[in-house]
Structures are given as structure tokens and as C-alpha cells.
XYZ file of C-alpha atoms in Angstrom:
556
model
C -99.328 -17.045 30.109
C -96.192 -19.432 31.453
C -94.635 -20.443 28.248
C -94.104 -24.322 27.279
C -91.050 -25.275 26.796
C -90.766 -29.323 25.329
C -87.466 -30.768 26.600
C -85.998 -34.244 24.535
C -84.221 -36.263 26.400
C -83.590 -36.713 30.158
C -79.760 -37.208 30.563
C -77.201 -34.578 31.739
C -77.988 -32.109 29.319
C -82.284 -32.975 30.038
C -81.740 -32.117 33.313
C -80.127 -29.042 33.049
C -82.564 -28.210 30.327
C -85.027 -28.454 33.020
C -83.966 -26.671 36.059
C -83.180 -23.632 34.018
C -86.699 -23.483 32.573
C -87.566 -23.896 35.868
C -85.427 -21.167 37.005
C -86.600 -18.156 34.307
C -90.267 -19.318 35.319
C -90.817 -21.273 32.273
C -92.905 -24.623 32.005
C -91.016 -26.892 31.052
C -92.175 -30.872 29.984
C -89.247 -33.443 29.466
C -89.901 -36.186 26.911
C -87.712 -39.618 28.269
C -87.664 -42.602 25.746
C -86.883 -45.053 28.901
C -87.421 -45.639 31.919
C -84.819 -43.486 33.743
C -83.096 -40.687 33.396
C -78.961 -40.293 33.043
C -78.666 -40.805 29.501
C -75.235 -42.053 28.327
C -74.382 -42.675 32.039
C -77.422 -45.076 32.780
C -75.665 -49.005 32.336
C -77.708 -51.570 30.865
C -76.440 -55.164 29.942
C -78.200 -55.131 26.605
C -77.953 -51.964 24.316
C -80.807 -50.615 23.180
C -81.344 -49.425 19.883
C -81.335 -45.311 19.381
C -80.253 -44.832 22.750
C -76.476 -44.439 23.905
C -74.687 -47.190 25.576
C -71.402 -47.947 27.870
C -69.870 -50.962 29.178
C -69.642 -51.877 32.799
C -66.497 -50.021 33.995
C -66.568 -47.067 32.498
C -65.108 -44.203 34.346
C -65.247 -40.604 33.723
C -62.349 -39.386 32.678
C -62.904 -35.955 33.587
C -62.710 -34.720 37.669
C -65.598 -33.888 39.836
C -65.139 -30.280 40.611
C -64.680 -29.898 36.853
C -67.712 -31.407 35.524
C -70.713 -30.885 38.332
C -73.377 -28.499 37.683
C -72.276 -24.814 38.824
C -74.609 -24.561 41.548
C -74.797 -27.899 43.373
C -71.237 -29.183 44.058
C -70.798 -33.199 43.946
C -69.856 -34.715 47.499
C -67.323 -34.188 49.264
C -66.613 -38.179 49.732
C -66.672 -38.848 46.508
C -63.946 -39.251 44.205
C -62.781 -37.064 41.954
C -63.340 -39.388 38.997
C -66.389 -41.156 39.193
C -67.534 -44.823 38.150
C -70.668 -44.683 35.947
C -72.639 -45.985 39.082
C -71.870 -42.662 41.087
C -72.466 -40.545 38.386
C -76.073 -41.730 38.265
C -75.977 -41.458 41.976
C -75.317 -37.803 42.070
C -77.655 -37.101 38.781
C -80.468 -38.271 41.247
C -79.728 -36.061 44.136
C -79.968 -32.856 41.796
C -82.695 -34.070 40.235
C -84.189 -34.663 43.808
C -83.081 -31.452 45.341
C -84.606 -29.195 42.210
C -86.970 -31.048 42.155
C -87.101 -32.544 38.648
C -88.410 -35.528 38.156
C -92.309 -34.395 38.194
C -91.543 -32.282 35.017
C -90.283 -36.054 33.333
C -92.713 -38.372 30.752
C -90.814 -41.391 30.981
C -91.125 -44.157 28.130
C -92.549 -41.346 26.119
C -90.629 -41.149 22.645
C -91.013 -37.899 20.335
C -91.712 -38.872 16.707
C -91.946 -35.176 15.320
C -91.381 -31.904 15.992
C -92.615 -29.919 13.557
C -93.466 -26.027 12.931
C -96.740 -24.700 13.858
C -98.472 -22.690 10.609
C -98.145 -19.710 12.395
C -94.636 -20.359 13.058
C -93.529 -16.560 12.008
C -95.982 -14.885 14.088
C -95.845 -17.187 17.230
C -92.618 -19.114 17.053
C -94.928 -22.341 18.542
C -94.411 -26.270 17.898
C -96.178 -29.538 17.054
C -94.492 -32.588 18.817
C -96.031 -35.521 18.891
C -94.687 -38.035 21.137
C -95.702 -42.004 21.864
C -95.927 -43.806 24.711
C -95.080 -47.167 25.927
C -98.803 -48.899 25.181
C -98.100 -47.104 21.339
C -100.444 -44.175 22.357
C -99.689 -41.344 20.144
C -100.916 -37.691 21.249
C -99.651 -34.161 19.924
C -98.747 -31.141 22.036
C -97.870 -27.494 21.368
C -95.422 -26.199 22.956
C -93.890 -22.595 23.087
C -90.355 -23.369 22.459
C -88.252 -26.827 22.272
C -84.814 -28.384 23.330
C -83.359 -31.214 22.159
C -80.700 -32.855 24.448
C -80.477 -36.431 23.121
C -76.349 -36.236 23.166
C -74.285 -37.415 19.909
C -73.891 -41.038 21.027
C -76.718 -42.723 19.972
C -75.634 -44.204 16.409
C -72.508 -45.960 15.950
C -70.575 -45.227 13.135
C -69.458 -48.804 11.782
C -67.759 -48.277 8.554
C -67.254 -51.957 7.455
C -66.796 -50.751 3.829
C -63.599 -49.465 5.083
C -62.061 -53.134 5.638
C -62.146 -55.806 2.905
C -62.825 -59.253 3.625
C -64.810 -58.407 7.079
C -67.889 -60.261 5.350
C -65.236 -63.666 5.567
C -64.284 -63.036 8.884
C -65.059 -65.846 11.156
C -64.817 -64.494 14.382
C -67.033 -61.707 16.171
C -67.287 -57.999 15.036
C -69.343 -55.392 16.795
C -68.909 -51.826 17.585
C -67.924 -50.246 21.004
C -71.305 -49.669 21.765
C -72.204 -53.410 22.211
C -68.859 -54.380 24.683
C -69.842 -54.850 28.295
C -68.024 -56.654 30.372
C -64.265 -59.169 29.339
C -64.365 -62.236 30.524
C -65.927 -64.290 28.055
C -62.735 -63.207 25.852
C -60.150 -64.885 28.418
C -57.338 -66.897 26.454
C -58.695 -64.913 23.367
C -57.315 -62.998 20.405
C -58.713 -59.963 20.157
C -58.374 -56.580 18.159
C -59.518 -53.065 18.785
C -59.597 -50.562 16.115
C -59.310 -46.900 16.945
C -57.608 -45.446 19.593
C -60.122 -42.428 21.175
C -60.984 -42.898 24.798
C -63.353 -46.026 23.937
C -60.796 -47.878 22.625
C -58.292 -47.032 24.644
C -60.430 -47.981 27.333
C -61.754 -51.241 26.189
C -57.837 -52.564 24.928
C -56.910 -52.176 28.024
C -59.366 -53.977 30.024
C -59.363 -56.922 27.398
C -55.547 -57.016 27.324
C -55.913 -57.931 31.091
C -57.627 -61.499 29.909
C -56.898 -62.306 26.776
C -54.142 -63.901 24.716
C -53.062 -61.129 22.786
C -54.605 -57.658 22.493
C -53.795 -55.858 19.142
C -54.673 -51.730 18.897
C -54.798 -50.930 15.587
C -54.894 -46.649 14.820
C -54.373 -44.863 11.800
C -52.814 -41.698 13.039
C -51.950 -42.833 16.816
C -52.866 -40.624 19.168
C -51.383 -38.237 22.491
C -52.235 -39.860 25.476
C -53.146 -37.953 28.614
C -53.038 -38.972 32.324
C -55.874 -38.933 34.777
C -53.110 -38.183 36.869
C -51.554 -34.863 36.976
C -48.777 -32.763 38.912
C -48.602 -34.058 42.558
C -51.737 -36.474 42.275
C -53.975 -33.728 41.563
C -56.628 -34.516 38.615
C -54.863 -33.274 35.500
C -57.563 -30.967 34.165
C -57.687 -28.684 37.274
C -54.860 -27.045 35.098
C -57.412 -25.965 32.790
C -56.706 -22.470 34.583
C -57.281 -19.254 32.940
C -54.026 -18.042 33.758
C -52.751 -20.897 31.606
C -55.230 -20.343 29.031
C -53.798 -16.705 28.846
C -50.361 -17.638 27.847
C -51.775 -19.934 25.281
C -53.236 -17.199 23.426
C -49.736 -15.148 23.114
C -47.947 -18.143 22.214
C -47.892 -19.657 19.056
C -50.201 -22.422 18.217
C -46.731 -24.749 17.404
C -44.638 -23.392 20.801
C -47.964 -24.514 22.875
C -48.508 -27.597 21.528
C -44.455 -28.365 21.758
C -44.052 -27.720 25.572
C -47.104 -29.530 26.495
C -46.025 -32.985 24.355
C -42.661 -32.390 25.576
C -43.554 -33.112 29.138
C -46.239 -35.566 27.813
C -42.985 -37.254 26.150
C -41.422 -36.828 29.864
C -43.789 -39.864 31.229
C -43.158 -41.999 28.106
C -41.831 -41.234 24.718
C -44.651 -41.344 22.335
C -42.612 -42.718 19.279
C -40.565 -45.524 21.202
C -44.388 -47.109 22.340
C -45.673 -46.832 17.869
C -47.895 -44.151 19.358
C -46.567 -40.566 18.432
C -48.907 -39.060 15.378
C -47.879 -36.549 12.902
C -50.443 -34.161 14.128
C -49.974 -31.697 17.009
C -51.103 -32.791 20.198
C -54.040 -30.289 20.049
C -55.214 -30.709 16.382
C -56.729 -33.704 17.517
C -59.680 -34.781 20.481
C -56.981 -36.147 23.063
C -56.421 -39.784 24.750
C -57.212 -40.042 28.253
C -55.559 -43.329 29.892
C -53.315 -43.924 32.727
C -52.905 -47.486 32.213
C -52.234 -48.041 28.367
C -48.348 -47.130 28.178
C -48.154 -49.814 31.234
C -50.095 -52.414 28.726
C -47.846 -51.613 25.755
C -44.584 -51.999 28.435
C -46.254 -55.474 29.800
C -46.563 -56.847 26.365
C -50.312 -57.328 26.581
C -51.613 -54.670 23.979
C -49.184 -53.993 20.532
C -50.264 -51.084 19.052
C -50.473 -51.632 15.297
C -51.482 -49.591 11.820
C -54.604 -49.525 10.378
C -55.810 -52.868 9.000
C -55.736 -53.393 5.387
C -58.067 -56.349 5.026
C -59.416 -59.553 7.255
C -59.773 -62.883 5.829
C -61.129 -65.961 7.498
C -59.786 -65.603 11.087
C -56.632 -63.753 10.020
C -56.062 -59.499 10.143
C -53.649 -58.005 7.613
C -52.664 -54.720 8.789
C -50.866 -52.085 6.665
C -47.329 -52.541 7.239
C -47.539 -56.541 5.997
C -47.521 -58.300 9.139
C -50.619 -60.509 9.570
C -52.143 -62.125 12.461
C -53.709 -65.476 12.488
C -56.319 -67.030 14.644
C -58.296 -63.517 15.840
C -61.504 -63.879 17.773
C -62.824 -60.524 18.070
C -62.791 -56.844 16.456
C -64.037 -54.285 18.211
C -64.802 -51.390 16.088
C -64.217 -47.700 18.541
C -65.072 -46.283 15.326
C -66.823 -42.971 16.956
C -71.076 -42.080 15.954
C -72.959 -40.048 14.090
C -75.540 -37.891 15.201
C -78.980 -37.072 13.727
C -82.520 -35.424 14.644
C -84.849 -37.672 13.021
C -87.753 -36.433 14.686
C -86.805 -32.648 12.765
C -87.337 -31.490 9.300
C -84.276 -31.115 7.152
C -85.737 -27.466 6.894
C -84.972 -26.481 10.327
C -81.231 -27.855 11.165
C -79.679 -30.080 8.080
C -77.085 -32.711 9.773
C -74.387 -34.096 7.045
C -71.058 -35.656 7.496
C -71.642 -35.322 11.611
C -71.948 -30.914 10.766
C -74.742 -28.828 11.538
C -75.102 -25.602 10.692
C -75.907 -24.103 14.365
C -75.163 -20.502 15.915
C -72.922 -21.388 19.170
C -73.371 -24.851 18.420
C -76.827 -23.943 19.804
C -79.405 -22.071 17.737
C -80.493 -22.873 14.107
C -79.438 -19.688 12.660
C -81.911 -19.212 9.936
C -84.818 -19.734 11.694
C -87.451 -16.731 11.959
C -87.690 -17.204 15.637
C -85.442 -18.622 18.080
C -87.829 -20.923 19.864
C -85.056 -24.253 19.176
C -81.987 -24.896 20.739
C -80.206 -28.053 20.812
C -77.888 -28.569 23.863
C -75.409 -30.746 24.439
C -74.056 -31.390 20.751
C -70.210 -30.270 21.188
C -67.043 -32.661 21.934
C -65.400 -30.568 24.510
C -61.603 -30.463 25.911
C -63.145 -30.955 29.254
C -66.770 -31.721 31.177
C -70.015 -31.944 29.123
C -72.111 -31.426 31.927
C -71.242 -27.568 32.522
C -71.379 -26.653 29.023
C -74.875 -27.896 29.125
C -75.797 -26.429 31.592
C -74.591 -22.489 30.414
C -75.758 -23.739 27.118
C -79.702 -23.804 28.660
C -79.278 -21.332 31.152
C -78.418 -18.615 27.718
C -81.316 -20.437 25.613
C -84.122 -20.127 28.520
C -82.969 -16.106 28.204
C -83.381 -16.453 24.508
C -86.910 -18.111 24.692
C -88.086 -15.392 27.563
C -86.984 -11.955 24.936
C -84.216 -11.372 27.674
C -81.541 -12.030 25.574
C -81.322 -11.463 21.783
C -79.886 -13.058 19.078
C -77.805 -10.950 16.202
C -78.921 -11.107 12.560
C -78.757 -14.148 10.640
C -75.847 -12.416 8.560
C -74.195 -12.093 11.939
C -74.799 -15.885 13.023
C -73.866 -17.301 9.997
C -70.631 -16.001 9.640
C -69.992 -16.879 13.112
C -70.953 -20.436 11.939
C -68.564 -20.653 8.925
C -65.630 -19.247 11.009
C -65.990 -21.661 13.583
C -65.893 -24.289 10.930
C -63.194 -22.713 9.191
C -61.012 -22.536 12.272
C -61.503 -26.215 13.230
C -60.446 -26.942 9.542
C -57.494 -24.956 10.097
C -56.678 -26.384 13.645
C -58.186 -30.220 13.337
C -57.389 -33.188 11.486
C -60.098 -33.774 9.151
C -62.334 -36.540 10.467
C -65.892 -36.946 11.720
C -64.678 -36.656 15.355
C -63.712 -32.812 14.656
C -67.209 -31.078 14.066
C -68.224 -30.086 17.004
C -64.751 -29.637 19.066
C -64.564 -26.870 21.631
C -61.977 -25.798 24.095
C -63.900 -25.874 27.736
C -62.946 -22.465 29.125
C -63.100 -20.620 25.627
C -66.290 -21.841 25.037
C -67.512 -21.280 28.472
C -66.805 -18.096 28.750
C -68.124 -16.898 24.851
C -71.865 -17.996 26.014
C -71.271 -16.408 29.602
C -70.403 -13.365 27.794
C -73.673 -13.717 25.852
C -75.543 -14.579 28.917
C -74.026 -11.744 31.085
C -72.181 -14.605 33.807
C -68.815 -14.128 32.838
C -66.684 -13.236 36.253
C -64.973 -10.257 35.393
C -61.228 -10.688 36.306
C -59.916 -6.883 37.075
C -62.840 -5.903 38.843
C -62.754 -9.092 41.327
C -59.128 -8.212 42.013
C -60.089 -5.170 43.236
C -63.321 -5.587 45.066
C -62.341 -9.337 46.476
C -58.854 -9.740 45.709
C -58.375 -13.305 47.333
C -61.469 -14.368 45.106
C -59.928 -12.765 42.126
C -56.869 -14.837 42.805
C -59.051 -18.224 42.871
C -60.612 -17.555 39.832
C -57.604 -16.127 37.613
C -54.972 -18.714 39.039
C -57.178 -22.360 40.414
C -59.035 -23.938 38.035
C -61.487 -22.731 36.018
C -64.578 -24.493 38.083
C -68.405 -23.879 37.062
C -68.623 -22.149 39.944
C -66.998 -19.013 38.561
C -70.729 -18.637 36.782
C -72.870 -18.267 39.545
C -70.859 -15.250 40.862
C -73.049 -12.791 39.341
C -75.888 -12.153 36.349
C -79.141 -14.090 36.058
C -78.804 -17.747 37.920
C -76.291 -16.132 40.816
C -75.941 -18.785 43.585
C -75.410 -17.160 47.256
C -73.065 -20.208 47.838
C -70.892 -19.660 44.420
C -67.956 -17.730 46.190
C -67.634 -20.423 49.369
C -67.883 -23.470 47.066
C -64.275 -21.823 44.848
C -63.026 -21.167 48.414
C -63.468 -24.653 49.119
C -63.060 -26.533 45.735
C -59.914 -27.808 46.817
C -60.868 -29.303 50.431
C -63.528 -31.337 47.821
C -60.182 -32.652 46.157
C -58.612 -34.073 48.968
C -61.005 -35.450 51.307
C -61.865 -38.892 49.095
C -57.928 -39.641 49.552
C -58.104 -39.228 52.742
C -58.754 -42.627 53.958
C -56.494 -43.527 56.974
C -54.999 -41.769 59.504
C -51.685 -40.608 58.146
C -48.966 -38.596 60.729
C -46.205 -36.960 59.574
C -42.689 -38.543 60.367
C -41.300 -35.839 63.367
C -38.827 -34.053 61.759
C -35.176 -34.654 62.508
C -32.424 -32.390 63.200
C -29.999 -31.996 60.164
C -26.836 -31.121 60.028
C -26.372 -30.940 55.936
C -27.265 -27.483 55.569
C -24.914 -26.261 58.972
C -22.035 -28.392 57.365
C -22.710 -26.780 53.698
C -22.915 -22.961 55.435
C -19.123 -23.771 56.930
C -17.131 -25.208 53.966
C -18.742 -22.296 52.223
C -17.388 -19.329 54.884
C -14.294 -21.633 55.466
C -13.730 -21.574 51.261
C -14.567 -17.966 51.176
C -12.043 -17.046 53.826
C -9.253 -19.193 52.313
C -9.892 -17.335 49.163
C -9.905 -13.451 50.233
C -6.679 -14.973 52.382
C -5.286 -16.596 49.829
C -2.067 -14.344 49.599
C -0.984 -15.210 52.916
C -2.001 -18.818 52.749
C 1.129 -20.225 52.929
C 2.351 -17.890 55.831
C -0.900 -19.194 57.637
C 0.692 -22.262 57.111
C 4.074 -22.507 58.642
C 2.621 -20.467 61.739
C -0.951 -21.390 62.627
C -1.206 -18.904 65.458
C -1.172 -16.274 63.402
C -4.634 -16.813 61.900
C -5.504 -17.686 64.897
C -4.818 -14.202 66.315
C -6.517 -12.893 63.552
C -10.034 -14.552 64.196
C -10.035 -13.938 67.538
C -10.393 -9.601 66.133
C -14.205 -11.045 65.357
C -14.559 -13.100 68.364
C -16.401 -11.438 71.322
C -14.770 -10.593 74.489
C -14.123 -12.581 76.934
């Protein structure tokens, strides 16, 4: 019999859940609170509660060819970082060309998943789920994923700042900001500097009185921007990621906030935090340093209390007359449909094998997908995190002990502790192409570097030296894609062509005589000096060097 698999949730992570059921010849049935799919990406103008929510210009701030799903490359025409709009756009067209949507329940909620009583023996689930009209129904399925994201529940932690009940202005967290304008000629203040509030200070600054950014620790701030006008994390390379694992955690770091430092000194714009530039989830924003520069956003400490209209932050000064807070304060993230029995979720940390499995389950029929923070695209990572777990379900792939899994768990923790400042935001960090590469290891997808440099050399050289594209999973293993080798060949063509906009000929090159002149003075110095003895003969009777060159001359 085809084996049920119950997917929750019908965003990025949803669909990927889906195809790769589809794709091990699984059945799978996707469980959609609303009416759409895309998740986090999908813009409403009201929020809506238990569901995750962005404001109207919200733009990815990671690069196409770095974030599309590994075997169905986004268009060529569009750019490489996308508007919220676009990313919806292109979430349809896979779901249309797999297929998808059929396998979807929309406005279906789940309000349990529970174990069936034969759990051990079979591995099976109850869910129950409801439907729009309140029509409740249970189902038994043969394995579950849960891909409902980790931005869902703000975290607004109002007992953090005294006085807020007094304040007489408007308080809300990220979550609830759309759009600026009815802030024009306003006071406003944003606390918490990640890319939410980065994001939203900047657009407010552009209409209101005064912006105020208020951080704790301050932050490194990246550029969409990199070398040459190329997006900046086509670096992630694993050349690159070679050299920083014989380097020293400090000497890393150092370089790359030097020539962070290079476009703006952190410390002269109140930014620069004590921590190392990757001990904490990085800033991505082109346009803050030129807000700071303008005047428009100050960057301030953390507040120390509100009262009436007026914000006292740490270091004394106070500012009077403040309209709005915003609160980028991060989420939390919770299964409330689960038993505290299967995955326990406290201070934003689960217990969970690859930030994957529950490890002390007696069969691994539950995976939850999607619940890391990475250095890089989410999409991907969801993607090889269902493509492994559809193995698991099918007995293709086996999971270690529990001994095994759980002290993989406690040194993952342990090395984030080691490597992270301690906050909420820092449970479920991962580096893109080290965690990519662990579950294609698992999975049996990892490209294998010495043996492509051999058998395809110019491949080999894409994959060790460009970036480190999803593609590079489809080369071989269960899921290989026929088109995996031209779409690296071709990643960069993908790059360029949304830039390329107008006709744009190159000046005709004119004839210099710089590097002619240079080549002279330098034989005409070196002469003078291996003649310098009879320099001054040369002198009083010119003829004589002139009989002298004519030895090298040709014949006439």
C-alpha cells in the first residue's frame, strides 16, 4: 500500500514537502489554514492571527540562484532579489509545473496530531483537522511533516520596558507594520536591529520626523550588494568555506569585518557590537548607513523606560513627543497541535536530530522542516530537508541510535553556545553550505569534489570555485535532475540578464600612448645606468653614443 504522508502547512517548506513525497511515490495530503499557499511570502493588509505576516515592501534579501528549489531554476528575467509579489509568482509556477496544488486542503486547520495506539508497531498518526464551515474529521496517516515556519508568534516582551502601559502613542510588533505613510511628519522608534527592523527604520525614516533605532548590542550590517554588483552571497563558495575551516574562528571573522569596515566604519555610525561579526544572525541592508549619514535614522541604546509620550534610553538622553514603537523583537515558535511527549519546545529550543527528527521517538514517521535560521536561503534547506525525510519514511535511509542522535543534538547546542550570543534568535542557526552538505551526506547527494575534477573537470571547477547553488544536489543520488549540470553552467547568464535592460556598446577603444612612453623612460633609465661611468664623456661628445647605438641598429 502507498503510504500517507500528512503535510502542515503550504508555504515554501509545504511545497517542497510535497513534491518530494511525490517524488519517492508517497501520498502525500497538505493541510493549508488559508486560502493560498506561500506562507510567510503571501501579503495581506490585515495580519492574521497564528499565521506569519510581512509588510508591503518586503524584499528578499537573499539572491535568486541562491534560494530556488534545486531542480526548477527561477527566470531568467527576473531579478536576482525578488519583491514578495514575485516570490509568490514563481511559488505558483512550481507548484503548477509539479503539479501540486491537487494534493492541497485549503482553509483546513490541524487541531491535533496525535500517536496512533499502535504507534510502536506501525509508526501511524491521528490528525484531526477543521475546516472552514467548523467541520471537524480525523485521518490516519502513515507519517507527518510539519512545515508551519518559526514566524507565526511574535515575541513582544513589554515586561522588558517600564512605563509602556503610560505610553500614549502606538506600540505594536513588526508583524502588524504594513505600509508608512500614515506616520509622515511623525516621531517614531524602532527597537531591534535584525533585518525587520532594519528594514522597517529605514522605510519610515523616509517620511517621518525623526526615526530613532534603538539596539542593545548593534549589529554588522551586510550589503545586498557585493564585489562588482554581483549579489553578495554568491560568495558563499566552497572554496571560501574551505579556508574558513583552517583559519581561526577570530582571523575569519577579522578579515571579513575589516572589509565590512571598508564601506563604512561600524563604530563612527554607534553600530559596531562587541561580538564577532559571525557570533551573531547578520544585518542585511544597503540603505541604512545612507539613513544614519542623511540624518534621518539615529541609532540609539536600548530604552530604559517610556513615560507618557517620552522614551528614555540607556545612556540618559530622552526623547519627547514619540508617536510610534515598533517592537522587531523576533518570535517564538511552537507546535500546539503536538503533545509535549513527542518534541518539547522551551525558550525557542527543541530537542530535534538535524534540526529535523524527534530523536526519541520509536519510529521516525515525524519530521519538522523548515525550523532553522540559516546564513543563507530557507527554501533549499527545505527542500534537502524533505527530500532526506521522504527516504527516512520509505526504510531507504536509516536513522542512528537515539544515543547517537542525541549527542548530535547536545553538540550542536553546545557549539552554538560556544559560537552565538545568547539570545532567542540563536537556537536554530545554521551555516547554509555546512548544513547543506551534512544532510546531502545523509541523503547520498553530496557532489563529490575530487572525483568531478577528474571525470568533468570544468564542472568540478563550477562547483568547488562559483557559488555553492542548489543545483550542485541534483548531480547525482536519489532526486538527480538531467538538467542539474547545464543549469551550474548557466547560473551566471541567470545573473546578468535582469540588468540587462538597454542596449549598452562599449566606448571603441583608443590608442594609448602611456604604456609606449612608460616602456622608453624605463630602457632610456636603464641604459643611463649600466652607462653611467661614461656619462659625462657622453656628454661633452654626443656622437659618440651615437656611434654606439647604431652597433644595435640594423643595416642599412
Amino acid at each position: 500500500m502507498t503510504r500517507r504522508v500528512a503535510v502542515i502547512g503550504g508555504g515554501s517548506s509545504g511545497l517542497a514537502c510535497i513534491k518530494s513525497c511525490l517524488g519517492e511515490g508517497l501520498e502525500p495530503v497538505c493541510y493549508e489554514s488559508s486560502d493560498d499557499i506561500g506562507g510567510l511570502w503571501r501579503f495581506k493588509e490585515n495580519p492574521e492571527p497564528d499565521r506569519a505576516s510581512i509588510y508591503h515592501s518586503v524584499i528578499i534579501n537573499t539572491s535568486k540562484e541562491m534560494m530556488c528549489f534545486s531542480d526548477f531554476p527561477i527566470p531568467a528575467n527576473f531579478p536576482n532579489y525578488m519583491h514578495n509579489s514575485l516570490i509568490m509568482d514563481y511559488f505558483r509556477m512550481y507548484a503548477d509545473h509539479f503539479q501540486l496544488i491537487k494534493h492541497i486542503r485549503f482553509n483546513t486547520k490541524v487541531l491535533q496530531v496525535r500517536q496512533r495506539s499502535d504507534f510502536s508497531h506501525s509508526g501511524q498518526w491521528d490528525v484531526e483537522t477543521e475546516n472552514k464551515d467548523g467541520k471537524t474529521e480525523k485521518h490516519i496517516f502513515d507519517a507527518v511533516m510539519i512545515c508551519i515556519g518559526h514566524h507565526c508568534h511574535p515575541n513582544l516582551p513589554l515586561h522588558d520596558f517600564p512605563g509602556i502601559d503610560t505610553f500614549k502613542g502606538t506600540y505594536f510588533h513588526s508583524r502588524d507594520y504594513k505600509t508608512p505613510e500614515e506616520w509622515r511628519n511623525k516621531k517614531a522608534v524602532v527597537i531591534g536591529i535584525g533585518n525587520s527592523g532594519g528594514d522597517i527604520a529605514v522605510e519610515l525614516s523616509r517620511v517621518t520626523k525623526q526615526l530613532y533605532l534603538s539596539t542593545r548590542r548593534g549589529a554588522w550590517i551586510l550589503n545586498r550588494v557585493g564585489d562588482n554588483g554581483f549579489p553578495l552571497d554568491l560568495r558563499f563558495k566552497r572554496v571560501l568555506h574551505f579556508v574558513q575551516l583552517i583559519l581561526p574562528f577570530g582571523v575569519f571573522c577579522g578579515l571579513a569585518e575589516r572589509q565590512l569596515n571598508q564601506r563604512f566604519d561600524h563604530a563612527l555610525y554607534n553600530l559596531k557590537p562587541k561580538h564577532r561579526l559571525f557570533s551573531q544572525h547578520p544585518t542585511v541592508n544597503d540603505e541604512l548607513p545612507n539613513r544614519i549619514l542623511s540624518g534621518t535614522v539615529q541609532v540609539k541604546p536600548n530604552i530604559c523606560r517610556l513615560q507618557g509620550s517620552s522614551v528614555e534610553f540607556d545612556d540618559g538622553s530622552v526623547v519627547e513627543d514619540v508617536d510610534l514603537v515598533v517592537f522587531a523583537t523576533g518570535y517564538r515558535f511552537s507546535f500546539p497541535f503536538l503533545a509535549s511527549h513527542v518534541t518539547s519546545v522551551s525558550g525557542n529550543k527543541a530537542s530535534l536530530y538535524k534540526y529535523v527528527f524527534p530523536p526519541e521517538l520509536e519510529r521516525p514517521t515525524l519530521a519538522i522542516i523548515g525550523l532553522v535560521q540559516p546564513l543563507g536561503a530557507i527554501m533549499p534547506i527545505s527542500e534537502m530537508q524533505a527530500r532526506w525525510a521522504t527516504r527516512v519514511f520509505k526504510g531507504c535511509t536509516k536513522l542512528p541510535s537515539v544515543a547517537s542522535m542525541l549527542k548530535d543534538v547536545q553538540c550542536k547546542q553546545e557549539t552554538m553556545a560556544k559560537r552565538y550570543v545568547s539570545s532567542q534568535r540563536h537556537t536554530i542557526q545554521v551555516d547554509y553550505l555546512n548544513y547543506m552538505d551534512e544532510i546531502a551526506g545523509l541523503l547520498g547527494v553530496r557532489p563529490n569534489i575530487p572525483r568531478l575534477l577528474l571525470t568533468d573537470p570544468r564542472l568540478g571547477l563550477k562547483v568547488l570555485f562559483g557559488p555553492g547553488t542548489p543545483y550542485q544536489y541534483r548531480l547525482k543520488g536519489p532526486g538527480k535532475w538531467a538538467g542539474a549540470r547545464q543549469a551550474i553552467f548557466t547560473q551566471w547568464e541567470r545573473v546578468a540578464q535582469p540588468m540587462q535592460t538597454r542596449p549598452c556598446d562599449d566606448p571603441k577603444t583608443k590608442r594609448s600612448f602611456m604604456w609606449p612612453l612608460i616602456l622608453s623612460a624605463a630602457v632610456v633609465g636603464w641604459a643611463a645606468y649600466v652607462n653611467r661611468n661614461n656619462f659625462p664623456a657622453y656628454l661633452q661628445d654626443p656622437t659618440a653614443l651615437l656611434d654606439k647605438m647604431k652597433v644595435y641598429l640594423p643595416a642599412q
